[in-house]
């Protein structure tokens, strides 16, 4: 047991934020106290991301800043958690002398022991990956956040081996958490007043625990509390289950929003990326999504300038994005990662300048699509879950629509945690602005026939 104060700084994806909440729980259980700033802490952890080089650069810079804190406070311990741990443990510990403890994503239960080793004057490392670890029995402790929306991790790891992606190497093989433990966590969140849960996994539609698949899990999750709404991230287009589309269409509390990463728009690129679907299959899938769930909002991930990308392939990505008209897109320049297939087999040969200009072209097109579509929202009504006060003013609330758009509206008599019907009156490319009309309940507002779907 230790009475130390700890601080965790998290980089990267939502999975990492969910993992930091698991680490919170492990450390609090060990007698430690969470604090909100690095300066107050006896132990600082950085939960790291390796997905692109600039994510790693940010972490390195931050560790260097902590080195000066270490000089001022000689008992200060600095630890690296997460995806960067395994890849650069030797570098971190031996050469740079920045870090005392390194823990990979499957070894968080070992942190209390590792801290004891550090106390005894040793450097401590555990970067072993596991085939089973899901932290199913650990209840995450959410020390930051708004108390209204939460992430719940349902599976870990990835077996897809897209040629550009380091995740299978940093986070290991796919494994799913038992459904009972997921439903228990959702129930607790509902009792604590949370209103929205995003089910998380590197590859959510690969969820499989005994005979339970992802659609069944969503079905059961949505029944825990009909006034709690659900999203999920991220599915893979190669095997998106159509029954899930029908379930989303029917259930009032399954949000009409799907993040469906395309990565690229040409068959040749998709093949080099080891994404096992064609452009045509992808477009057929998004077409079905729009057909089955009227008004569904779609978002995507796109990589510009992957190995050997021709201008024609780039234009195919542009045209795919134009056809689908995503409501939101996460767009990146390709960043070569060690150990991936692309690193071993292909050349990172699109010049930096070309990568950047293609990325800019992709972003500009996307922004103009979003602006155009947001203008069409004016006059529409949305059910918005109020998440808290808006950034600009205490007199305004902000939250997201069922379709995942950020909406800001005057507070009037409404409170955080309520579903409010809002009429959109204005917009920017990123935010909708509206007028609140009334407080609603999900079940009464949508009145869909929920039980016909899975019969
Ligand atoms: N370079 C650029 N973007 C990448 N992504 C994954 N690996 C890389 C890489 N090496 C993007 C993908 C993925 C998202 C999480 O990050 O688009 O869907
Ligand atoms: Fe990476 Fe592909 Fe797995 Fe996503 S599906 S985590 S992009 S390997």
Short mmCIF file of C-alpha atoms and ligand atoms in Angstrom, two decimals:
data_model
loop_
_atom_site.label_atom_id
_atom_site.label_comp_id
_atom_site.label_asym_id
_atom_site.label_seq_id
_atom_site.Cartn_x
_atom_site.Cartn_y
_atom_site.Cartn_z
CA UNK A 1 0.00 0.00 0.00
CA UNK A 2 1.16 3.48 -0.76
CA UNK A 3 -0.18 6.90 0.19
CA UNK A 4 1.19 8.69 -2.80
CA UNK A 5 -0.58 11.18 -5.01
CA UNK A 6 -0.77 10.32 -8.71
CA UNK A 7 -1.59 12.16 -11.90
CA UNK A 8 -2.34 10.55 -15.28
CA UNK A 9 -2.05 12.45 -18.54
CA UNK A 10 -3.66 10.66 -21.46
CA UNK A 11 -2.89 10.92 -25.18
CA UNK A 12 -4.44 9.19 -28.18
CA UNK A 13 -7.68 7.38 -28.75
CA UNK A 14 -10.77 6.90 -26.60
CA UNK A 15 -9.49 3.44 -25.67
CA UNK A 16 -6.56 5.07 -23.94
CA UNK A 17 -8.86 7.36 -21.97
CA UNK A 18 -10.87 4.31 -20.92
CA UNK A 19 -7.65 2.53 -19.91
CA UNK A 20 -6.57 5.48 -17.76
CA UNK A 21 -9.85 5.05 -15.84
CA UNK A 22 -8.91 1.39 -15.20
CA UNK A 23 -5.48 2.52 -13.97
CA UNK A 24 -7.21 5.08 -11.69
CA UNK A 25 -9.13 2.24 -10.14
CA UNK A 26 -6.04 0.05 -9.63
CA UNK A 27 -4.08 2.87 -8.01
CA UNK A 28 -6.92 4.05 -5.76
CA UNK A 29 -7.41 0.45 -4.64
CA UNK A 30 -3.71 0.48 -3.75
CA UNK A 31 -4.25 3.47 -1.45
CA UNK A 32 -3.09 6.23 -3.78
CA UNK A 33 -4.92 9.52 -4.33
CA UNK A 34 -5.65 11.04 -7.75
CA UNK A 35 -4.71 14.71 -8.27
CA UNK A 36 -5.52 17.04 -11.16
CA UNK A 37 -2.07 18.45 -11.98
CA UNK A 38 1.43 17.07 -12.53
CA UNK A 39 2.85 19.58 -10.05
CA UNK A 40 0.87 18.14 -7.13
CA UNK A 41 1.80 14.51 -7.86
CA UNK A 42 4.38 12.11 -6.42
CA UNK A 43 3.87 9.81 -9.40
CA UNK A 44 3.14 11.02 -12.93
CA UNK A 45 1.93 8.60 -15.57
CA UNK A 46 1.72 9.40 -19.26
CA UNK A 47 -0.65 7.11 -21.14
CA UNK A 48 0.82 7.15 -24.62
CA UNK A 49 -0.14 6.66 -28.25
CA UNK A 50 1.98 5.35 -31.14
CA UNK A 51 -0.46 5.59 -34.01
CA UNK A 52 1.42 8.38 -35.81
CA UNK A 53 4.84 9.89 -35.34
CA UNK A 54 3.51 13.24 -34.14
CA UNK A 55 1.62 11.50 -31.31
CA UNK A 56 4.93 10.07 -30.11
CA UNK A 57 6.74 13.39 -30.52
CA UNK A 58 4.21 15.11 -28.27
CA UNK A 59 4.78 12.50 -25.57
CA UNK A 60 8.58 12.81 -25.81
CA UNK A 61 8.33 16.56 -25.39
CA UNK A 62 6.08 16.20 -22.40
CA UNK A 63 8.47 13.70 -20.78
CA UNK A 64 11.27 16.21 -21.22
CA UNK A 65 9.17 18.79 -19.40
CA UNK A 66 8.69 16.32 -16.56
CA UNK A 67 12.46 15.85 -16.41
CA UNK A 68 12.79 19.39 -15.08
CA UNK A 69 10.09 18.68 -12.47
CA UNK A 70 12.10 15.60 -11.52
CA UNK A 71 15.12 17.81 -10.91
CA UNK A 72 13.13 19.94 -8.48
CA UNK A 73 11.51 17.01 -6.66
CA UNK A 74 13.86 14.10 -6.20
CA UNK A 75 11.18 11.64 -5.06
CA UNK A 76 9.11 12.19 -8.20
CA UNK A 77 8.40 9.02 -10.20
CA UNK A 78 7.53 9.21 -13.90
CA UNK A 79 5.89 6.31 -15.71
CA UNK A 80 5.00 5.56 -19.32
CA UNK A 81 1.81 3.58 -19.94
CA UNK A 82 0.18 2.33 -23.11
CA UNK A 83 1.16 1.91 -26.71
CA UNK A 84 4.63 3.46 -26.66
CA UNK A 85 5.74 1.28 -23.75
CA UNK A 86 6.81 -1.85 -25.54
CA UNK A 87 8.36 -0.28 -28.58
CA UNK A 88 10.72 2.02 -26.83
CA UNK A 89 11.26 0.65 -23.35
CA UNK A 90 15.04 0.35 -23.74
CA UNK A 91 15.39 3.79 -25.20
CA UNK A 92 13.24 5.33 -22.48
CA UNK A 93 14.95 3.71 -19.55
CA UNK A 94 18.60 3.48 -20.54
CA UNK A 95 19.37 6.31 -22.85
CA UNK A 96 17.15 9.16 -21.93
CA UNK A 97 16.82 8.57 -18.18
CA UNK A 98 13.47 10.25 -18.30
CA UNK A 99 11.33 7.48 -16.98
CA UNK A 100 11.32 5.10 -13.99
CA UNK A 101 8.52 2.76 -14.91
CA UNK A 102 7.17 1.39 -18.19
CA UNK A 103 3.89 -0.52 -18.39
CA UNK A 104 2.24 -1.94 -21.50
CA UNK A 105 -1.56 -1.92 -22.04
CA UNK A 106 -2.09 -5.44 -20.70
CA UNK A 107 0.04 -5.11 -17.56
CA UNK A 108 -1.76 -2.42 -15.55
CA UNK A 109 -2.60 -4.79 -12.68
CA UNK A 110 1.14 -5.00 -12.05
CA UNK A 111 1.59 -1.24 -11.46
CA UNK A 112 1.52 -1.46 -7.62
CA UNK A 113 4.34 -4.06 -7.70
CA UNK A 114 6.30 -2.03 -10.22
CA UNK A 115 5.99 1.05 -8.01
CA UNK A 116 7.45 -0.95 -5.14
CA UNK A 117 10.40 -1.91 -7.32
CA UNK A 118 10.97 1.75 -8.09
CA UNK A 119 10.88 2.52 -4.37
CA UNK A 120 13.63 -0.04 -3.95
CA UNK A 121 15.72 1.91 -6.41
CA UNK A 122 15.18 -0.19 -9.52
CA UNK A 123 13.72 0.72 -12.90
CA UNK A 124 10.55 -1.29 -13.42
CA UNK A 125 9.16 -2.66 -16.67
CA UNK A 126 6.26 -4.89 -17.66
CA UNK A 127 5.28 -4.80 -21.30
CA UNK A 128 3.91 -8.31 -21.65
CA UNK A 129 0.85 -8.57 -23.86
CA UNK A 130 -1.89 -10.97 -22.92
CA UNK A 131 -4.35 -13.16 -24.78
CA UNK A 132 -6.99 -12.83 -22.07
CA UNK A 133 -6.73 -9.57 -20.16
CA UNK A 134 -9.89 -7.44 -20.44
CA UNK A 135 -9.87 -5.87 -16.95
CA UNK A 136 -13.45 -7.15 -16.74
CA UNK A 137 -13.53 -7.22 -12.94
CA UNK A 138 -12.14 -3.70 -12.51
CA UNK A 139 -14.67 -0.89 -12.25
CA UNK A 140 -13.13 2.14 -13.97
CA UNK A 141 -12.93 5.33 -11.90
CA UNK A 142 -13.90 8.36 -13.96
CA UNK A 143 -12.07 11.27 -12.36
CA UNK A 144 -12.41 13.65 -15.29
CA UNK A 145 -15.34 14.05 -17.66
CA UNK A 146 -18.79 15.51 -17.34
CA UNK A 147 -20.59 12.78 -15.35
CA UNK A 148 -23.07 12.42 -18.24
CA UNK A 149 -21.23 10.61 -21.05
CA UNK A 150 -18.91 7.64 -20.51
CA UNK A 151 -16.82 5.15 -22.46
CA UNK A 152 -17.09 1.45 -21.74
CA UNK A 153 -14.48 -0.86 -23.16
CA UNK A 154 -15.92 -4.11 -24.58
CA UNK A 155 -12.94 -5.70 -26.31
CA UNK A 156 -9.21 -5.16 -26.66
CA UNK A 157 -6.60 -5.64 -29.34
CA UNK A 158 -6.91 -6.10 -33.07
CA UNK A 159 -6.32 -9.06 -35.41
CA UNK A 160 -6.88 -7.19 -38.66
CA UNK A 161 -3.33 -6.27 -39.50
CA UNK A 162 -4.04 -3.34 -41.78
CA UNK A 163 -0.63 -2.77 -43.37
CA UNK A 164 -0.20 0.79 -42.02
CA UNK A 165 -1.30 0.19 -38.44
CA UNK A 166 0.86 -0.42 -35.39
CA UNK A 167 -2.07 -1.26 -33.09
CA UNK A 168 -1.88 -5.07 -33.41
CA UNK A 169 1.75 -4.82 -32.23
CA UNK A 170 1.21 -2.40 -29.36
CA UNK A 171 -2.10 -3.73 -28.07
CA UNK A 172 -1.95 -7.38 -29.05
CA UNK A 173 -4.57 -9.89 -30.10
CA UNK A 174 -8.30 -9.46 -30.05
CA UNK A 175 -10.22 -10.56 -26.97
CA UNK A 176 -13.71 -9.72 -25.72
CA UNK A 177 -14.96 -8.90 -22.29
CA UNK A 178 -17.82 -11.01 -20.85
CA UNK A 179 -21.23 -9.47 -21.57
CA UNK A 180 -22.36 -9.75 -17.94
CA UNK A 181 -19.49 -7.54 -16.80
CA UNK A 182 -20.24 -4.95 -19.53
CA UNK A 183 -23.94 -4.85 -18.62
CA UNK A 184 -23.08 -4.52 -14.93
CA UNK A 185 -20.90 -1.50 -15.63
CA UNK A 186 -23.64 0.09 -17.75
CA UNK A 187 -26.17 -0.48 -14.95
CA UNK A 188 -23.83 1.21 -12.45
CA UNK A 189 -23.33 4.15 -14.79
CA UNK A 190 -27.07 4.52 -15.18
CA UNK A 191 -27.48 4.55 -11.39
CA UNK A 192 -24.76 7.21 -11.13
CA UNK A 193 -26.70 9.45 -13.51
CA UNK A 194 -24.76 8.87 -16.74
CA UNK A 195 -27.00 9.27 -19.80
CA UNK A 196 -24.80 8.20 -22.71
CA UNK A 197 -22.37 5.32 -23.17
CA UNK A 198 -19.99 4.70 -26.06
CA UNK A 199 -18.98 1.06 -26.33
CA UNK A 200 -15.34 0.91 -27.29
CA UNK A 201 -13.02 -1.50 -28.99
CA UNK A 202 -10.32 -1.41 -31.65
CA UNK A 203 -12.75 -3.42 -33.71
CA UNK A 204 -16.13 -3.48 -32.02
CA UNK A 205 -17.99 -5.62 -34.52
CA UNK A 206 -15.52 -8.44 -33.90
CA UNK A 207 -16.97 -8.64 -30.39
CA UNK A 208 -17.58 -12.29 -29.57
CA UNK A 209 -18.00 -13.73 -26.12
CA UNK A 210 -19.15 -17.35 -26.12
CA UNK A 211 -22.17 -17.23 -28.47
CA UNK A 212 -22.83 -13.52 -28.02
CA UNK A 213 -22.00 -11.25 -30.94
CA UNK A 214 -21.89 -7.47 -31.22
CA UNK A 215 -25.51 -7.03 -32.34
CA UNK A 216 -26.75 -9.08 -29.38
CA UNK A 217 -24.54 -7.05 -27.04
CA UNK A 218 -25.99 -3.77 -28.37
CA UNK A 219 -29.48 -5.21 -28.01
CA UNK A 220 -28.89 -6.15 -24.37
CA UNK A 221 -27.04 -2.91 -23.56
CA UNK A 222 -29.88 -0.80 -24.92
CA UNK A 223 -32.36 -2.60 -22.64
CA UNK A 224 -30.44 -1.82 -19.42
CA UNK A 225 -31.87 1.69 -19.33
CA UNK A 226 -34.16 2.96 -22.09
CA UNK A 227 -33.32 6.55 -21.13
CA UNK A 228 -29.60 6.01 -21.62
CA UNK A 229 -28.40 6.30 -25.20
CA UNK A 230 -25.61 4.35 -26.88
CA UNK A 231 -22.91 4.81 -29.50
CA UNK A 232 -20.01 2.57 -30.47
CA UNK A 233 -16.56 2.98 -31.95
CA UNK A 234 -15.02 1.70 -34.16
CA UNK A 235 -16.47 -0.93 -36.43
CA UNK A 236 -14.73 -2.39 -39.49
CA UNK A 237 -16.52 -2.19 -42.86
CA UNK A 238 -15.47 -5.71 -43.85
CA UNK A 239 -18.10 -7.43 -41.71
CA UNK A 240 -20.57 -4.84 -40.44
CA UNK A 241 -23.68 -6.80 -39.38
CA UNK A 242 -26.85 -5.72 -41.19
CA UNK A 243 -29.13 -6.82 -38.29
CA UNK A 244 -27.42 -4.11 -36.24
CA UNK A 245 -28.63 -1.49 -38.73
CA UNK A 246 -32.22 -2.63 -38.23
CA UNK A 247 -31.75 -2.62 -34.48
CA UNK A 248 -30.42 0.97 -34.57
CA UNK A 249 -33.33 2.01 -36.77
CA UNK A 250 -35.84 0.59 -34.30
CA UNK A 251 -34.39 1.33 -30.88
CA UNK A 252 -34.92 4.89 -29.68
CA UNK A 253 -31.77 4.82 -27.56
CA UNK A 254 -29.31 3.54 -30.18
CA UNK A 255 -27.93 6.70 -31.76
CA UNK A 256 -28.33 7.31 -35.47
CA UNK A 257 -24.63 7.77 -35.92
CA UNK A 258 -21.99 5.36 -37.27
CA UNK A 259 -18.26 5.89 -37.51
CA UNK A 260 -17.20 3.67 -40.40
CA UNK A 261 -13.52 4.11 -41.34
CA UNK A 262 -12.94 3.90 -45.10
CA UNK A 263 -9.20 4.83 -45.07
CA UNK A 264 -9.12 5.15 -48.90
CA UNK A 265 -11.35 5.18 -51.95
CA UNK A 266 -9.69 2.94 -54.55
CA UNK A 267 -9.50 -0.85 -54.73
CA UNK A 268 -5.75 -0.77 -55.34
CA UNK A 269 -5.07 1.33 -52.23
CA UNK A 270 -7.46 -0.71 -50.10
CA UNK A 271 -5.62 -3.82 -51.19
CA UNK A 272 -2.20 -2.37 -50.31
CA UNK A 273 -3.64 -1.29 -46.99
CA UNK A 274 -4.89 -4.86 -46.43
CA UNK A 275 -8.42 -3.64 -46.02
CA UNK A 276 -10.51 -6.59 -47.21
CA UNK A 277 -13.34 -4.71 -48.99
CA UNK A 278 -13.70 -2.91 -52.28
CA UNK A 279 -14.85 0.63 -52.98
CA UNK A 280 -18.08 -0.79 -54.34
CA UNK A 281 -18.70 -2.91 -51.23
CA UNK A 282 -17.98 0.05 -48.98
CA UNK A 283 -20.38 2.28 -50.91
CA UNK A 284 -23.02 -0.47 -50.85
CA UNK A 285 -22.61 -0.65 -47.05
CA UNK A 286 -22.96 3.10 -46.48
CA UNK A 287 -25.90 3.04 -48.93
CA UNK A 288 -27.62 0.38 -46.79
CA UNK A 289 -26.91 2.43 -43.68
CA UNK A 290 -28.69 5.44 -45.19
CA UNK A 291 -31.55 3.30 -46.49
CA UNK A 292 -32.22 1.41 -43.26
CA UNK A 293 -31.61 4.30 -40.84
CA UNK A 294 -33.15 7.44 -42.36
CA UNK A 295 -31.19 10.54 -41.37
CA UNK A 296 -28.20 8.51 -40.13
CA UNK A 297 -25.04 10.47 -39.71
CA UNK A 298 -21.76 8.92 -40.88
CA UNK A 299 -18.15 9.66 -40.10
CA UNK A 300 -14.88 8.15 -41.25
CA UNK A 301 -11.10 7.93 -41.00
CA UNK A 302 -9.00 8.74 -44.07
CA UNK A 303 -5.27 8.42 -44.71
CA UNK A 304 -3.63 10.64 -47.35
CA UNK A 305 -0.33 9.78 -49.03
CA UNK A 306 0.00 6.09 -48.22
CA UNK A 307 2.84 4.20 -49.97
CA UNK A 308 2.80 4.39 -53.79
CA UNK A 309 -0.37 6.52 -53.79
CA UNK A 310 -0.97 7.92 -57.27
CA UNK A 311 -2.88 11.10 -58.06
CA UNK A 312 -5.63 8.92 -59.48
CA UNK A 313 -5.90 6.94 -56.23
CA UNK A 314 -5.99 10.18 -54.27
CA UNK A 315 -8.82 11.42 -56.50
CA UNK A 316 -10.67 8.16 -55.84
CA UNK A 317 -10.52 8.94 -52.10
CA UNK A 318 -11.80 12.46 -52.83
CA UNK A 319 -14.68 11.12 -54.89
CA UNK A 320 -15.63 8.48 -52.31
CA UNK A 321 -15.85 11.21 -49.67
CA UNK A 322 -17.93 13.33 -51.99
CA UNK A 323 -20.36 10.51 -52.67
CA UNK A 324 -20.82 9.51 -49.02
CA UNK A 325 -20.95 13.11 -47.73
CA UNK A 326 -19.69 12.31 -44.25
CA UNK A 327 -20.89 14.48 -41.40
CA UNK A 328 -17.45 14.25 -39.84
CA UNK A 329 -14.06 12.90 -40.91
CA UNK A 330 -10.77 12.27 -39.14
CA UNK A 331 -8.14 12.87 -41.80
CA UNK A 332 -4.43 12.05 -41.48
CA UNK A 333 -1.22 12.12 -43.50
CA UNK A 334 0.35 8.68 -43.63
CA UNK A 335 3.03 8.20 -40.98
CA UNK A 336 5.28 5.16 -41.32
CA UNK A 337 5.32 2.92 -38.23
CA UNK A 338 7.98 0.36 -37.47
CA UNK A 339 7.04 -3.32 -37.53
CA UNK A 340 3.99 -2.84 -39.75
CA UNK A 341 3.71 -4.63 -43.08
CA UNK A 342 4.00 -1.31 -44.89
CA UNK A 343 7.28 -0.62 -43.08
CA UNK A 344 8.66 -4.00 -44.00
CA UNK A 345 7.38 -4.31 -47.55
CA UNK A 346 6.59 -0.92 -49.06
CA UNK A 347 8.39 2.33 -49.46
CA UNK A 348 7.09 5.48 -47.76
CA UNK A 349 7.57 7.23 -51.09
CA UNK A 350 4.95 9.96 -51.39
CA UNK A 351 6.94 13.17 -50.79
CA UNK A 352 5.98 15.02 -47.60
CA UNK A 353 4.87 18.04 -49.64
CA UNK A 354 2.52 15.92 -51.75
CA UNK A 355 1.12 14.16 -48.68
CA UNK A 356 0.39 17.52 -47.09
CA UNK A 357 -1.20 19.03 -50.17
CA UNK A 358 -3.41 15.96 -50.71
CA UNK A 359 -4.42 16.07 -47.05
CA UNK A 360 -5.26 19.77 -47.37
CA UNK A 361 -7.36 19.08 -50.45
CA UNK A 362 -9.22 16.32 -48.59
CA UNK A 363 -9.82 18.53 -45.55
CA UNK A 364 -11.03 21.47 -47.62
CA UNK A 365 -13.52 19.36 -49.52
CA UNK A 366 -14.76 17.85 -46.25
CA UNK A 367 -15.18 21.28 -44.64
CA UNK A 368 -17.25 22.54 -47.50
CA UNK A 369 -19.47 19.42 -47.40
CA UNK A 370 -19.97 19.94 -43.66
CA UNK A 371 -20.78 23.60 -44.08
CA UNK A 372 -23.29 22.85 -46.79
CA UNK A 373 -24.96 20.09 -44.76
CA UNK A 374 -24.98 22.08 -41.54
CA UNK A 375 -26.88 24.86 -43.35
CA UNK A 376 -29.52 22.28 -44.25
CA UNK A 377 -29.94 21.63 -40.53
CA UNK A 378 -31.43 25.10 -40.00
CA UNK A 379 -35.10 24.66 -39.14
CA UNK A 380 -34.64 20.96 -38.20
CA UNK A 381 -35.25 19.64 -34.69
CA UNK A 382 -32.89 17.42 -32.70
CA UNK A 383 -32.91 15.70 -29.35
CA UNK A 384 -29.82 17.03 -27.62
CA UNK A 385 -28.35 15.54 -24.46
CA UNK A 386 -27.15 18.53 -22.41
CA UNK A 387 -23.60 17.71 -21.35
CA UNK A 388 -22.76 20.96 -19.57
CA UNK A 389 -22.29 24.67 -20.06
CA UNK A 390 -21.03 25.82 -23.42
CA UNK A 391 -17.42 26.93 -23.80
CA UNK A 392 -18.45 30.52 -24.42
CA UNK A 393 -21.09 31.21 -21.79
CA UNK A 394 -22.62 30.04 -18.52
CA UNK A 395 -25.97 31.06 -19.94
CA UNK A 396 -25.76 28.39 -22.65
CA UNK A 397 -25.75 24.60 -22.57
CA UNK A 398 -24.01 22.40 -25.08
CA UNK A 399 -24.42 18.77 -25.99
CA UNK A 400 -24.67 16.45 -28.93
CA UNK A 401 -27.60 15.47 -31.09
CA UNK A 402 -28.47 11.83 -31.60
CA UNK A 403 -26.53 12.24 -34.88
CA UNK A 404 -23.41 13.33 -32.93
CA UNK A 405 -23.45 17.00 -33.89
CA UNK A 406 -22.39 19.53 -31.28
CA UNK A 407 -25.33 21.81 -30.49
CA UNK A 408 -25.30 24.98 -28.36
CA UNK A 409 -28.51 26.52 -26.99
CA UNK A 410 -29.69 28.99 -24.33
CA UNK A 411 -29.87 27.44 -20.88
CA UNK A 412 -33.33 28.83 -19.99
CA UNK A 413 -34.71 26.38 -17.38
CA UNK A 414 -32.84 23.30 -18.64
CA UNK A 415 -30.13 21.33 -16.85
CA UNK A 416 -27.15 19.15 -17.59
CA UNK A 417 -28.18 15.51 -18.13
CA UNK A 418 -31.57 16.34 -19.68
CA UNK A 419 -32.68 15.49 -23.20
CA UNK A 420 -33.87 18.69 -24.80
CA UNK A 421 -35.62 19.08 -28.13
CA UNK A 422 -33.81 21.91 -29.92
CA UNK A 423 -34.71 23.71 -33.13
CA UNK A 424 -31.62 24.64 -35.12
CA UNK A 425 -31.45 28.33 -35.98
CA UNK A 426 -27.83 28.86 -37.09
CA UNK A 427 -24.55 27.00 -37.65
CA UNK A 428 -20.80 27.06 -38.16
CA UNK A 429 -18.90 24.22 -39.90
CA UNK A 430 -18.43 22.46 -36.55
CA UNK A 431 -21.37 23.52 -34.35
CA UNK A 432 -25.13 23.91 -34.62
CA UNK A 433 -26.84 26.69 -32.70
CA UNK A 434 -30.45 26.29 -31.64
CA UNK A 435 -33.45 27.26 -29.60
CA UNK A 436 -34.62 24.85 -26.84
CA UNK A 437 -38.26 23.80 -27.18
CA UNK A 438 -38.97 21.25 -24.43
CA UNK A 439 -37.54 18.53 -22.28
CA UNK A 440 -38.19 15.06 -23.71
CA UNK A 441 -37.85 11.38 -22.87
CA UNK A 442 -36.22 9.15 -25.50
CA UNK A 443 -38.92 6.51 -25.36
CA UNK A 444 -41.79 8.91 -25.84
CA UNK A 445 -40.06 11.13 -28.35
CA UNK A 446 -39.13 8.51 -30.91
CA UNK A 447 -41.84 5.90 -30.20
CA UNK A 448 -40.35 3.21 -32.39
CA UNK A 449 -41.47 -0.38 -32.18
CA UNK A 450 -38.42 -1.87 -30.54
CA UNK A 451 -39.22 -5.50 -30.12
CA UNK A 452 -40.06 -6.51 -33.66
CA UNK A 453 -36.44 -6.29 -34.75
CA UNK A 454 -34.73 -9.31 -33.32
CA UNK A 455 -37.77 -11.57 -33.31
N1 LIG B 1 -0.52 6.85 -40.42
C1 LIG B 1 -1.58 7.68 -40.47
N2 LIG B 1 -2.77 7.39 -39.96
C2 LIG B 1 -2.92 6.18 -39.36
N3 LIG B 1 -3.98 5.60 -38.77
C3 LIG B 1 -3.61 4.39 -38.31
N4 LIG B 1 -2.31 4.17 -38.61
C4 LIG B 1 -1.87 5.26 -39.26
C5 LIG B 1 -0.62 5.63 -39.83
N5 LIG B 1 0.42 4.80 -39.78
C6 LIG B 1 -5.32 6.22 -38.72
C7 LIG B 1 -6.35 5.34 -39.38
C8 LIG B 1 -7.12 4.78 -38.21
C9 LIG B 1 -7.04 5.92 -37.22
C10 LIG B 1 -7.32 5.53 -35.82
O1 LIG B 1 -5.71 6.38 -37.36
O2 LIG B 1 -7.15 6.15 -40.18
O3 LIG B 1 -8.44 4.45 -38.53
FE1 LIG B 2 -5.39 -0.61 -36.88
FE2 LIG B 2 -6.76 -1.68 -38.82
FE3 LIG B 2 -6.92 -2.69 -36.34
FE4 LIG B 2 -8.01 -0.29 -36.89
S1 LIG B 2 -8.63 -2.25 -37.76
S2 LIG B 2 -6.77 -0.82 -35.13
S3 LIG B 2 -6.65 0.51 -38.40
S4 LIG B 2 -5.14 -2.72 -37.66
#
